[in-house]
Amino acid sequence: MKIALRLLALTALVIFASPAFAELRVDITQGKVEAMPLAVMKFTGDDQQAAEVGRNMAEVISADLERSGLFKPINPKAFIQKELSMETLPRFGDWRILNAQALVQGHAASKGNGDLAITFRLWDVFGEQQMVGLAYNTVADNWRRVAHIIADTIYQRITGESGYFDTRVVYVAENGPANRRVKRLAIMDQDGANHRFLTDGADLILTPRFSPTLQEITYLSYYQNTPRVYLFNIDTGRQSILGDFPGMTFAPRFSFDGKKVVMSMAKDGNSDIYTMDIATRNYRRLTKHSSIDTSPSYSPDGKSITFNSDRGGSQQIYVMDSNGKNVRRISFGKGRYATPVWSPRGDLIAFTKMTKGRFYIGVMRTDGSGERLLADGYLVESPTWSPNGRVMMFFRETITAGKKTTKLYSVDLTGYNEREIITPLEASDPAWSPLIP
Amino acid sequence: MQFSLIISFLFHAVIILVAYFGIPLLPERDLVVDAPIVVEIINIDDVSNVPAPQPKAKKKPEPKKPEPPKEKPKPPPPAPEKPTPQPEPEAEPEPAPEPEAEPVPEKKVEKKPKPKPEVVKPKPRLKTVKVSRKPKPPKKELDFTSLMKNLDLKKTPKAEKKEEDQPKLDDFAKDIAAAIKKPSQFSDASRPLSITEIDALRQHIAKCWNPPIGAKDAENLKIEIEVTMNQDGTPRAASIGSRSNLSDPFYRAAAESALRAVNNRRCWPYPLSPETYDQWQNMTLVFDPRELLGL
């Protein structure tokens, strides 16, 4: 009886209590994806030279953030508060009117001897508080890098992801007619500045790849008409052959720890995947199959390798353990798939896809699900990831009036922010560096 | 004698059988009719997470499409429609939700299948809005489902729609919001917030939320923001619900993006009617990017 009463009371409680006093919960499942409006104020300076540097830095930071597609710098002409010293709080109300969600300010102080002390603050305008405040000491000539580093810091603080502005891109610069094409290795900052050529164009250069840890590049060169994989140190300019192999080696790529290079080697008329330890130069064969296995790429944890193979009849993407075991096919869409590249973030694999006479750059999860095509063209090839796995660079060949032109482009993961990368000559085969140490 | 007894039994048996099988059918129909109207469905605020807000916005116009014959009569009869609400307020004194339900169903069930006949009181208000709005909503807006481009899909005209439609949706939401803001003679402070009001709020906040779509595992970045509201519909204080994960930069960035959505004064005040203040004085906004990613 008592139990029954209790039950009754409990039931009554449940019935009467819950609907009336449940706290209101509202699920927001939709959003408006748009670039975040932010204001980058001109960095102030102690003297004229420092002020000049400060102004340039603000421009570089602003351009970096804008190019990412995630930020929308507000035109400085619209600023209401024109002056702001590092020691005072911004007038947040003035910035809210502009809908600036974040505010960047900075100051360059001369330290004599040509050095600069650069300080900057990132403000949360709505929350009315500082998000980051940092200072850098640098030689004045280095201001561009410091600007990229500051842009990276802002990017990281707001998106949670490390930035990619303080990076370089190496690519193959091309010019001349198709039958006498000159291909040179070239390098530039991620924004196109500081461009220079690394090789003279005497030999054909293909597939340059950055080491994820060092400022070192591996690539394929037809030096003396023999295709071989070379290592090139950017800082010293030294070039060395990566091992002397019995067959033709191609499609080299570093592992994420920079200690190994995985590549494909054609021997006895058959291409298979090999991995080589850079320190000891010992190599090991990973696949043994009569089909063509090529374009290998390590996962960031070094435990898996993705590659493409026509073992199933058509060119498709496969993943295997790093010891060559447990090979499984992951691409099942229509068309052919090539050049899989594992994202540095580990969650996606970028690839080139050919279907119905068109080329696409796309991404899929590492199990092959969630395939999305981000860019297309008559020929798009050679995707390379930014070090944070958020943006890809690739090259696109277009034919206008019977004339082929090859250019570099970047596209972010959403697929909506595609940009052309301006290079002095035609360009192909880009490779993105890690963040500069 | 025996014969008549048997006849009698037979007839009784027939009657009992008919009653046995027939009676349940009759009331059942009524029940079925009643069921979808049960006011509780509205009351449960959390229910609003059933379908995505956009689809819902459409659903309302959709059911009307079947009506077109009726629509033409409608424009003139805004007057005839109003009588419908009037019976409700009488029933409203709320002792029993069912009486309320009954008068409504007959008219509404005809018009709308089942999904949302429940939107009891606000409806009359909304309806008048919608009648004028009708031309706009038909252009649908489902494309929101994925903010990540996929060239495969692009071949369907979706991608373009997206940009075109957005402003329209905004207008629509604004109208809903405006309609709801009007103090209504039918509003009843003791009633729970209705679904449409929540929808309007949801759409309103969604416009200010810049979700972390490109982040790694963004689908897991579900953020709760606890908000204390002022009576005028502006947030007084907002804080991140679970602070334990803040050391994770992705979580922190997502949490801050949600907080910025709430703190964005351009979105103040929220479209909430002051009469129901005690219900939304404290609320939890759950920012969940899953659907945006098309998952």
XYZ file of C-alpha atoms in Angstrom:
732
model
C 0.000 0.000 0.000
C 2.716 2.419 1.040
C 4.668 1.567 -2.022
C 1.659 2.145 -4.169
C 1.134 5.539 -2.548
C 4.726 6.479 -3.073
C 4.561 5.435 -6.656
C 1.448 7.479 -7.094
C 3.081 10.507 -5.538
C 6.138 10.075 -7.673
C 4.095 9.751 -10.813
C 2.147 12.829 -9.894
C 5.370 14.692 -9.320
C 6.756 13.671 -12.637
C 3.580 14.577 -14.445
C 3.102 17.966 -12.882
C 6.629 19.064 -12.358
C 8.405 18.405 -15.577
C 6.591 20.405 -18.209
C 6.211 23.588 -16.252
C 9.702 24.056 -14.903
C 11.938 22.533 -17.505
C 14.554 25.134 -18.279
C 14.307 26.416 -21.780
C 16.868 24.787 -24.050
C 17.179 25.970 -27.595
C 19.210 24.008 -30.085
C 20.936 26.213 -32.603
C 21.731 23.897 -35.459
C 22.063 26.464 -38.203
C 24.535 29.239 -38.553
C 25.648 31.781 -40.988
C 29.090 30.961 -42.210
C 30.778 34.149 -43.074
C 34.142 35.715 -42.726
C 34.566 37.237 -39.303
C 34.774 41.013 -39.493
C 37.852 42.256 -37.722
C 39.769 45.492 -37.574
C 43.531 45.661 -37.962
C 44.810 49.059 -36.874
C 47.950 50.505 -38.326
C 50.794 49.575 -35.989
C 52.245 52.664 -34.411
C 55.992 53.335 -34.305
C 58.522 55.253 -32.253
C 60.129 56.960 -35.204
C 59.455 57.309 -38.867
C 61.171 54.091 -39.886
C 59.372 52.076 -37.220
C 56.043 53.648 -38.182
C 56.683 52.687 -41.788
C 57.359 49.082 -40.766
C 54.274 49.130 -38.555
C 52.082 50.276 -41.402
C 53.416 47.549 -43.700
C 52.986 44.901 -41.047
C 49.336 45.785 -40.537
C 48.844 45.401 -44.271
C 50.533 41.996 -44.384
C 48.550 40.756 -41.373
C 45.349 42.025 -42.853
C 46.075 40.398 -46.223
C 47.009 37.072 -44.621
C 43.817 36.930 -42.607
C 41.704 37.997 -45.540
C 43.187 35.355 -47.821
C 42.269 32.627 -45.361
C 38.641 33.348 -46.123
C 37.805 33.198 -42.429
C 38.285 36.882 -41.710
C 37.041 40.033 -43.287
C 39.292 42.962 -42.400
C 37.351 46.198 -42.179
C 38.536 49.048 -44.352
C 40.636 51.300 -42.085
C 38.950 54.355 -43.582
C 35.804 53.368 -41.732
C 37.494 53.301 -38.328
C 35.967 55.676 -35.815
C 38.755 55.399 -33.299
C 41.812 56.344 -35.304
C 44.395 56.478 -32.546
C 44.948 53.901 -29.872
C 47.986 53.574 -27.697
C 49.116 50.232 -26.354
C 48.466 51.404 -22.812
C 44.786 52.281 -23.091
C 41.658 50.246 -23.601
C 39.998 50.566 -26.982
C 36.605 52.290 -27.109
C 34.760 49.055 -27.703
C 31.510 50.807 -28.532
C 33.150 52.472 -31.523
C 34.270 49.118 -32.831
C 30.950 47.436 -32.215
C 29.305 49.988 -34.466
C 31.523 48.694 -37.273
C 30.599 45.163 -36.266
C 34.266 44.434 -35.715
C 34.332 41.276 -33.653
C 38.034 41.473 -33.003
C 40.529 44.299 -32.987
C 44.255 44.071 -33.654
C 46.637 46.818 -32.613
C 50.399 46.940 -32.444
C 53.466 49.026 -31.942
C 56.988 48.901 -33.318
C 59.688 50.357 -31.088
C 63.207 51.020 -32.362
C 65.930 49.617 -30.173
C 68.787 51.331 -31.962
C 71.156 49.067 -33.928
C 68.341 48.399 -36.411
C 66.418 46.046 -34.158
C 62.727 46.410 -33.487
C 60.559 45.409 -30.549
C 57.123 44.662 -31.915
C 54.181 44.326 -29.550
C 50.618 43.550 -30.487
C 47.253 42.957 -28.830
C 44.190 41.116 -30.028
C 40.952 42.345 -28.464
C 37.598 40.610 -28.235
C 35.280 43.519 -28.988
C 32.041 41.948 -27.786
C 33.586 40.430 -24.696
C 35.604 43.623 -24.093
C 38.770 41.852 -23.145
C 42.195 41.052 -24.475
C 42.581 37.686 -26.146
C 46.315 37.790 -26.789
C 49.133 40.212 -26.129
C 52.666 39.387 -27.311
C 55.983 41.033 -28.059
C 58.698 40.080 -30.545
C 62.242 41.323 -30.938
C 63.565 41.167 -34.438
C 65.885 42.772 -36.940
C 63.992 45.346 -38.920
C 64.387 43.464 -42.197
C 62.553 40.552 -40.746
C 59.309 42.449 -40.246
C 57.461 40.454 -42.890
C 58.008 37.180 -41.059
C 56.966 38.718 -37.773
C 53.788 39.947 -39.446
C 53.081 36.399 -40.652
C 53.759 35.056 -37.170
C 51.349 37.571 -35.662
C 48.730 36.624 -38.260
C 49.273 32.984 -37.308
C 48.798 33.821 -33.634
C 45.543 35.637 -34.336
C 44.352 32.820 -36.563
C 45.154 30.235 -33.938
C 43.555 32.137 -31.100
C 40.294 32.625 -32.967
C 39.935 29.356 -34.883
C 41.679 27.053 -32.446
C 43.857 25.808 -35.247
C 47.502 26.592 -35.806
C 48.064 29.031 -38.629
C 49.893 28.601 -41.891
C 50.998 32.100 -42.852
C 54.620 31.776 -41.795
C 55.294 29.176 -44.466
C 56.839 28.876 -47.887
C 55.854 27.158 -51.059
C 58.214 25.456 -53.452
C 56.989 24.784 -56.971
C 58.115 24.157 -60.506
C 58.325 27.358 -62.519
C 57.773 26.755 -66.202
C 58.325 28.788 -69.311
C 59.116 28.310 -72.953
C 57.296 26.406 -75.693
C 55.929 22.949 -75.022
C 58.729 21.116 -76.800
C 61.495 23.056 -75.047
C 59.910 23.675 -71.696
C 62.270 25.015 -69.049
C 61.356 23.777 -65.595
C 63.013 25.346 -62.591
C 62.549 24.805 -58.933
C 61.349 28.028 -57.270
C 60.439 29.047 -53.761
C 58.376 31.883 -52.331
C 56.545 32.872 -49.185
C 53.029 31.567 -48.930
C 51.757 34.996 -50.008
C 54.003 35.150 -53.068
C 56.633 37.465 -51.589
C 60.383 36.717 -51.511
C 60.309 34.739 -54.705
C 63.516 33.109 -55.929
C 64.661 30.287 -58.179
C 66.551 27.374 -56.692
C 67.755 25.633 -59.849
C 68.897 26.955 -63.207
C 66.559 24.962 -65.426
C 69.224 22.821 -67.078
C 67.543 19.614 -65.921
C 63.911 18.648 -65.813
C 62.505 18.887 -62.275
C 59.343 17.169 -61.086
C 57.340 16.565 -57.898
C 59.142 18.693 -55.313
C 58.086 17.875 -51.737
C 58.865 19.635 -48.491
C 60.215 17.846 -45.499
C 57.687 18.307 -42.690
C 60.407 19.083 -40.186
C 63.323 20.680 -41.941
C 63.773 23.246 -44.618
C 64.599 20.472 -46.999
C 63.060 19.451 -50.280
C 62.964 16.155 -52.064
C 62.234 16.043 -55.785
C 62.725 14.134 -58.953
C 65.368 15.413 -61.332
C 66.344 14.162 -64.761
C 69.960 15.064 -64.171
C 71.983 13.498 -66.994
C 68.712 12.121 -68.297
C 68.367 9.685 -65.431
C 65.351 10.293 -63.220
C 66.438 10.155 -59.605
C 65.165 11.402 -56.279
C 67.263 14.210 -54.822
C 67.403 16.050 -51.526
C 67.883 19.810 -51.511
C 68.633 21.873 -48.438
C 67.173 25.350 -48.811
C 69.393 27.011 -46.260
C 72.684 25.623 -47.562
C 71.663 25.119 -51.195
C 73.213 21.651 -51.105
C 71.821 18.976 -53.329
C 72.359 15.243 -52.863
C 71.089 12.042 -54.405
C 68.793 10.134 -52.137
C 70.247 6.688 -52.415
C 71.395 4.836 -55.460
C 68.604 2.587 -56.489
C 68.595 -0.275 -58.942
C 65.518 1.088 -60.686
C 63.856 4.343 -61.577
C 62.493 6.122 -58.524
C 59.677 8.636 -58.521
C 56.839 10.220 -56.498
C 58.933 10.699 -53.349
C 57.309 12.039 -50.196
C 58.570 12.550 -46.639
C 57.029 10.914 -43.628
C 55.647 13.414 -41.116
C 58.574 12.951 -38.753
C 60.922 13.769 -41.623
C 62.990 10.646 -41.042
C 61.780 8.583 -43.939
C 60.961 9.027 -47.574
C 58.373 6.841 -49.188
C 58.417 6.552 -52.956
C 57.714 4.360 -55.860
C 60.386 2.477 -57.747
C 60.097 0.849 -61.131
C 62.131 -2.285 -61.310
C 61.857 -5.108 -63.810
C 58.941 -3.352 -65.429
C 56.880 -3.155 -62.284
C 56.288 -0.226 -59.907
C 56.047 -0.834 -56.195
C 56.177 1.234 -53.017
C 59.455 1.511 -51.123
C 60.333 3.349 -47.939
C 63.762 4.601 -47.077
C 65.335 5.733 -43.856
C 67.112 9.000 -44.625
C 69.792 8.615 -41.958
C 70.851 5.076 -42.817
C 69.691 5.093 -46.460
C 68.340 1.602 -46.007
C 65.284 0.929 -48.075
C 62.509 -1.565 -47.814
C 59.945 -2.794 -50.255
C 56.351 -2.438 -49.019
C 54.136 -3.679 -51.834
C 54.604 -6.727 -53.988
C 52.037 -6.698 -56.696
C 52.122 -6.986 -60.430
C 50.113 -3.767 -60.801
C 51.402 -0.192 -60.738
C 51.581 1.103 -57.175
C 52.540 4.741 -56.882
C 52.055 8.145 -55.178
C 52.510 6.933 -51.600
C 51.866 9.275 -48.671
C 52.354 8.633 -44.948
C 49.684 9.367 -42.348
C 50.778 11.936 -39.724
C 51.151 9.215 -37.080
C 53.349 7.235 -39.446
C 51.241 4.115 -38.976
C 49.598 4.018 -42.381
C 50.394 4.806 -45.972
C 47.957 5.743 -48.682
C 48.855 5.150 -52.322
C 47.224 4.599 -55.638
C 47.166 1.394 -57.554
C 45.411 -0.162 -60.510
C 45.394 -3.592 -58.928
C 41.601 -3.617 -58.898
C 41.363 -2.963 -62.618
C 41.233 0.837 -62.485
C 43.303 3.422 -60.701
C 42.008 3.739 -57.136
C 43.185 4.828 -53.699
C 44.370 2.282 -51.178
C 45.527 2.451 -47.577
C 47.916 0.032 -45.929
C 49.765 -0.263 -42.652
C 53.242 1.215 -42.764
C 54.743 -2.276 -42.930
C 52.905 -2.988 -46.154
C 50.289 -5.264 -44.600
C 46.523 -4.916 -44.463
C 46.019 -3.281 -47.859
C 42.474 -2.008 -48.367
C 40.815 0.005 -51.082
C 39.087 3.178 -49.904
C 37.879 4.935 -53.077
C 34.772 3.546 -54.686
C 33.330 6.454 -56.649
C 33.047 6.675 -60.386
C 36.164 7.516 -62.321
C 39.856 7.161 -61.571
C 41.601 8.432 -58.470
C 45.218 9.479 -58.174
C 47.831 11.226 -56.003
C 46.351 10.674 -52.557
C 47.884 12.993 -49.949
C 47.273 12.534 -46.261
C 46.264 15.722 -44.438
C 48.685 16.881 -41.720
C 45.657 16.926 -39.450
C 45.169 13.233 -40.166
C 41.448 13.380 -40.778
C 41.317 13.606 -44.559
C 43.017 12.407 -47.695
C 43.213 14.757 -50.666
C 43.230 13.302 -54.140
C 42.920 13.988 -57.826
C 39.988 12.441 -59.591
C 39.388 11.972 -63.272
C 35.909 11.369 -64.496
C 34.021 12.176 -67.661
C 36.998 13.939 -69.170
C 37.424 16.361 -66.283
C 39.838 16.575 -63.417
C 38.862 17.298 -59.831
C 40.646 17.971 -56.571
C 38.767 16.435 -53.694
C 38.993 15.167 -50.154
C 37.666 12.083 -48.434
C 37.933 10.717 -44.921
C 40.615 8.169 -44.349
C 38.098 5.344 -44.607
C 36.945 6.628 -47.995
C 33.673 8.136 -46.765
C 32.564 11.732 -47.130
C 34.057 12.372 -50.546
C 33.793 16.008 -51.609
C 35.126 17.594 -54.772
C 36.481 21.076 -54.168
C 37.947 22.257 -57.448
C 37.783 21.193 -61.045
C 39.242 22.019 -64.408
C 40.544 20.743 -67.719
C 43.524 19.580 -65.675
C 43.952 20.018 -61.940
C 46.690 18.105 -60.226
C 49.063 17.753 -57.358
C 47.224 18.823 -54.200
C 49.450 19.859 -51.292
C 48.258 20.645 -47.773
C 48.944 23.699 -45.683
C 50.600 22.597 -42.437
C 47.350 22.978 -40.511
C 45.364 20.829 -42.940
C 42.914 23.596 -43.643
C 43.911 24.750 -47.107
C 45.243 23.023 -50.189
C 47.295 24.306 -53.068
C 47.228 22.708 -56.508
C 47.866 23.642 -60.104
C 45.368 24.068 -62.849
C 45.987 23.952 -66.566
C 43.561 25.898 -68.688
C 43.327 26.174 -72.435
C 42.257 29.489 -73.836
C 42.454 30.072 -77.561
C 44.513 26.937 -78.009
C 47.129 28.133 -75.550
C 47.786 26.216 -72.379
C 48.503 28.091 -69.180
C 49.407 26.540 -65.871
C 48.866 28.363 -62.598
C 48.780 27.711 -58.892
C 45.600 27.977 -56.846
C 44.659 27.505 -53.238
C 41.324 26.304 -51.955
C 40.187 25.870 -48.366
C 38.355 22.892 -46.965
C 34.953 24.458 -47.373
C 35.622 24.722 -51.094
C 34.303 28.257 -51.325
C 37.538 30.157 -50.934
C 39.566 29.503 -54.044
C 42.384 31.922 -54.871
C 44.925 32.175 -57.600
C 48.505 32.342 -56.407
C 50.357 34.927 -58.434
C 53.728 33.730 -59.714
C 56.132 35.438 -62.117
C 56.085 32.520 -64.547
C 53.729 29.671 -65.133
C 53.730 27.269 -62.239
C 52.968 23.649 -61.429
C 53.602 21.019 -58.761
C 53.370 23.167 -55.620
C 54.571 21.860 -52.267
C 53.721 23.612 -49.042
C 56.334 23.866 -46.304
C 55.731 23.276 -42.621
C 55.612 26.319 -40.352
C 59.074 27.798 -40.459
C 60.823 26.867 -37.222
C -38.907 -22.048 -26.935
C -35.460 -23.405 -27.475
C -35.421 -21.984 -30.950
C -36.254 -18.508 -29.763
C -33.626 -18.857 -27.078
C -31.056 -19.748 -29.680
C -32.182 -16.868 -31.875
C -31.950 -14.615 -28.896
C -28.454 -15.839 -28.132
C -27.447 -15.434 -31.717
C -28.735 -11.903 -31.915
C -27.108 -11.036 -28.646
C -23.922 -12.570 -29.864
C -24.107 -10.554 -33.053
C -24.719 -7.382 -31.084
C -21.890 -8.164 -28.732
C -19.610 -8.945 -31.634
C -20.551 -5.797 -33.440
C -20.073 -3.858 -30.257
C -16.829 -5.633 -29.510
C -15.294 -4.901 -32.860
C -17.191 -1.801 -33.750
C -17.032 0.308 -30.622
C -13.299 0.335 -30.334
C -13.155 1.578 -33.866
C -15.364 4.546 -33.267
C -13.617 6.104 -30.314
C -10.284 5.156 -31.729
C -10.828 7.367 -34.656
C -11.563 10.183 -32.335
C -8.480 9.440 -30.381
C -6.364 9.358 -33.434
C -7.729 12.694 -34.410
C -7.074 13.994 -30.962
C -3.647 12.639 -30.629
C -1.761 14.905 -32.986
C -3.390 17.926 -31.495
C -2.430 17.225 -27.969
C -1.170 20.493 -26.702
C 1.686 18.854 -24.919
C 3.572 18.529 -28.119
C 3.999 22.244 -28.199
C 4.700 22.562 -24.569
C 7.829 20.558 -24.658
C 10.236 23.210 -25.680
C 13.015 20.771 -26.328
C 10.939 19.192 -28.981
C 12.056 21.979 -31.187
C 15.081 19.956 -32.027
C 13.060 17.411 -33.952
C 13.340 18.801 -37.430
C 15.829 21.410 -38.431
C 14.483 24.904 -38.224
C 14.634 25.579 -41.907
C 12.716 22.575 -42.936
C 10.127 23.597 -40.435
C 9.798 27.002 -41.848
C 9.028 25.262 -45.052
C 6.708 22.768 -43.653
C 4.341 25.457 -42.763
C 4.076 26.752 -46.257
C 4.023 23.244 -47.590
C 0.894 22.028 -46.010
C -0.754 24.974 -47.526
C 0.079 23.949 -51.000
C -2.409 21.182 -50.949
C -4.907 23.818 -50.065
C -4.641 26.117 -53.013
C -8.322 25.754 -53.609
C -8.805 27.104 -50.146
C -6.191 29.740 -50.421
C -8.208 31.812 -52.759
C -11.095 32.044 -50.441
C -8.648 32.809 -47.698
C -7.472 36.311 -48.408
C -10.946 37.612 -47.891
C -11.706 35.395 -44.935
C -9.031 36.513 -42.556
C -12.130 37.420 -40.716
C -13.683 33.976 -40.711
C -10.404 32.629 -39.499
C -10.270 34.673 -36.430
C -13.238 32.982 -34.904
C -11.091 29.903 -34.600
C -8.801 31.406 -32.039
C -11.623 32.775 -30.037
C -12.945 29.471 -28.925
C -9.435 28.719 -27.757
C -8.937 31.450 -25.253
C -12.131 30.388 -23.646
C -10.840 26.924 -23.354
C -7.473 28.261 -22.361
C -8.115 28.740 -18.701
C -6.119 25.589 -19.046
C -7.679 23.242 -16.643
C -7.817 20.686 -19.385
C -5.797 20.718 -22.509
C -8.218 18.422 -24.263
C -11.190 20.686 -24.497
C -8.885 23.134 -26.140
C -7.843 20.576 -28.544
C -11.213 19.549 -29.681
C -12.517 22.735 -31.109
C -9.305 23.237 -32.978
C -8.935 19.889 -34.583
C -11.944 19.917 -36.739
C -10.793 22.875 -38.686
C -7.126 22.310 -38.518
C -6.949 18.694 -39.159
C -8.486 19.266 -42.502
C -5.960 21.862 -43.412
C -2.833 20.400 -42.068
C -2.022 16.761 -41.943
C -0.466 16.049 -38.661
C 2.912 17.514 -38.266
C 2.171 20.772 -36.577
C -1.421 21.484 -36.128
C -0.551 22.136 -32.536
C 0.780 25.599 -32.870
C -2.327 26.653 -31.204
C -2.374 30.247 -30.235
C 0.340 31.964 -32.126
C -0.979 30.475 -35.265
C -3.717 32.871 -36.004
C -1.144 35.600 -35.796
C 1.318 33.801 -37.926
C -1.216 32.854 -40.425
C -2.096 36.356 -41.256
C 1.560 37.009 -41.788
C 2.048 34.014 -43.926
C -0.816 34.691 -46.180
C 0.921 37.766 -47.380
C 4.312 36.074 -47.294
C 3.353 33.062 -49.223
C 4.974 34.030 -52.451
C 8.366 34.076 -50.798
C 8.805 30.966 -48.728
C 8.066 28.601 -51.578
C 11.623 29.086 -52.720
C 13.145 26.673 -50.399
C 16.281 26.819 -48.543
C 17.233 23.322 -47.625
C 20.664 23.812 -49.085
C 21.852 24.981 -45.758
C 22.403 21.374 -44.912
C 25.943 21.485 -46.092
C 28.115 24.496 -45.956
C 30.957 22.563 -47.378
C 31.094 22.780 -51.093
C 30.928 19.687 -53.164
C 31.194 20.031 -56.879
C 29.206 16.887 -57.301
C 26.217 18.552 -55.767
C 26.876 21.781 -57.476
C 25.542 20.330 -60.649
C 22.134 20.516 -59.147
C 21.288 24.181 -58.899
C 21.618 24.104 -55.147
C 24.745 26.104 -54.709
C 23.322 29.156 -56.368
C 20.098 28.990 -54.503
C 21.907 29.304 -51.287
C 22.871 32.881 -51.724
C 19.643 33.955 -53.275
C 17.498 32.512 -50.624
C 19.254 33.668 -47.586
C 17.875 37.166 -47.548
C 14.431 35.823 -48.136
C 14.656 33.590 -45.194
C 15.769 36.540 -43.187
C 12.736 38.483 -44.187
C 10.551 35.617 -43.333
C 12.105 35.120 -39.955
C 11.865 38.816 -39.322
C 8.207 38.748 -40.067
C 7.632 35.860 -37.781
C 9.592 37.638 -35.155
C 7.644 40.818 -35.670
C 4.384 38.995 -35.574
C 5.317 37.327 -32.366
C 6.510 40.490 -30.772
C 3.152 42.127 -31.151
C 1.459 41.798 -27.840
C -1.498 39.638 -28.480
C -4.804 39.626 -26.784
C -4.689 35.880 -26.918
C -1.340 35.443 -25.312
C -1.376 33.792 -21.987
C 1.537 34.218 -19.673
C 1.051 30.857 -18.114
C 1.336 28.974 -21.332
C 4.661 27.538 -22.320
C 6.579 29.059 -25.186
C 5.241 27.724 -28.381
C 7.322 26.032 -30.981
C 7.113 28.869 -33.438
C 8.444 31.320 -30.943
C 11.375 29.050 -30.359
C 11.855 28.684 -34.068
C 11.968 32.390 -34.483
C 14.495 32.646 -31.689
C 16.542 29.879 -33.178
C 16.651 31.430 -36.600
C 17.381 34.754 -35.085
C 20.413 33.513 -33.207
C 21.535 31.347 -36.105
C 22.028 34.481 -38.148
C 24.626 35.681 -35.698
C 26.444 32.416 -35.254
C 29.528 31.806 -37.295
C 30.027 28.103 -36.712
C 33.463 26.465 -36.720
C 32.813 24.417 -39.823
C 36.316 23.747 -41.005
C 37.670 22.699 -37.628
C 38.800 19.175 -37.030
C 35.978 16.965 -35.769
C 33.764 20.011 -35.833
C 30.761 17.757 -35.544
C 31.663 17.034 -31.941
C 31.959 20.651 -30.922
C 28.566 21.027 -29.310
C 28.609 24.074 -27.095
C 26.131 25.026 -24.392
C 25.816 28.661 -23.483
C 23.843 29.539 -20.394
C 22.106 32.845 -20.787
C 20.332 35.009 -18.273
C 17.929 37.318 -20.017
C 16.545 40.767 -19.366
C 12.853 41.285 -19.757
C 13.388 43.318 -22.920
C 14.824 40.276 -24.687
C 18.499 41.173 -24.366
C 20.945 38.802 -22.719
C 22.146 40.075 -19.367
C 24.858 37.504 -18.845
C 26.111 34.601 -20.879
C 28.616 31.961 -19.973
C 30.001 28.785 -21.435
C 28.206 25.802 -19.953
C 31.032 23.345 -19.653
C 34.358 24.989 -19.008
C 36.313 21.820 -18.421
C 37.279 21.419 -22.076
C 38.515 24.936 -22.529
C 42.110 23.837 -22.619
C 41.396 22.272 -25.980
C 41.978 25.111 -28.456
C 39.311 23.814 -30.846
C 36.735 23.640 -28.102
C 37.692 27.042 -26.826
C 37.437 28.553 -30.297
C 34.044 26.936 -30.826
C 32.835 28.048 -27.403
C 33.974 31.573 -28.062
C 32.270 31.626 -31.433
C 29.037 30.621 -29.703
C 29.569 33.229 -27.022
C 30.188 35.863 -29.676
C 26.888 34.904 -31.278
C 25.126 35.626 -27.999
C 27.107 38.770 -27.271
C 26.580 40.196 -30.724
C 24.502 43.247 -30.026
C 23.361 43.416 -33.586
C 21.157 40.487 -32.784
C 19.602 42.016 -29.739
C 16.877 41.935 -28.625
C 15.659 38.424 -29.164
C 12.203 37.899 -30.567
C 10.580 36.755 -27.347
C 7.328 38.013 -25.980
C 7.625 39.680 -22.574
C 4.582 37.827 -21.302
C 6.525 34.596 -21.194
C 9.555 36.141 -19.533
C 9.585 33.727 -16.636
C 10.059 30.899 -19.088
C 13.030 32.312 -20.921
C 14.579 34.283 -18.126
C 17.194 31.578 -17.914
C 17.872 29.492 -20.911
C 20.507 27.278 -22.384
C 21.445 27.755 -25.993
C 22.953 24.647 -27.498
C 25.127 25.384 -30.514
C 25.485 22.213 -32.502
C 27.230 22.331 -35.889
C 26.439 18.739 -36.841
C 23.672 19.499 -39.272
C 25.627 22.261 -40.896
C 28.258 19.773 -41.845
C 25.630 17.667 -43.489
C 26.048 14.854 -40.993
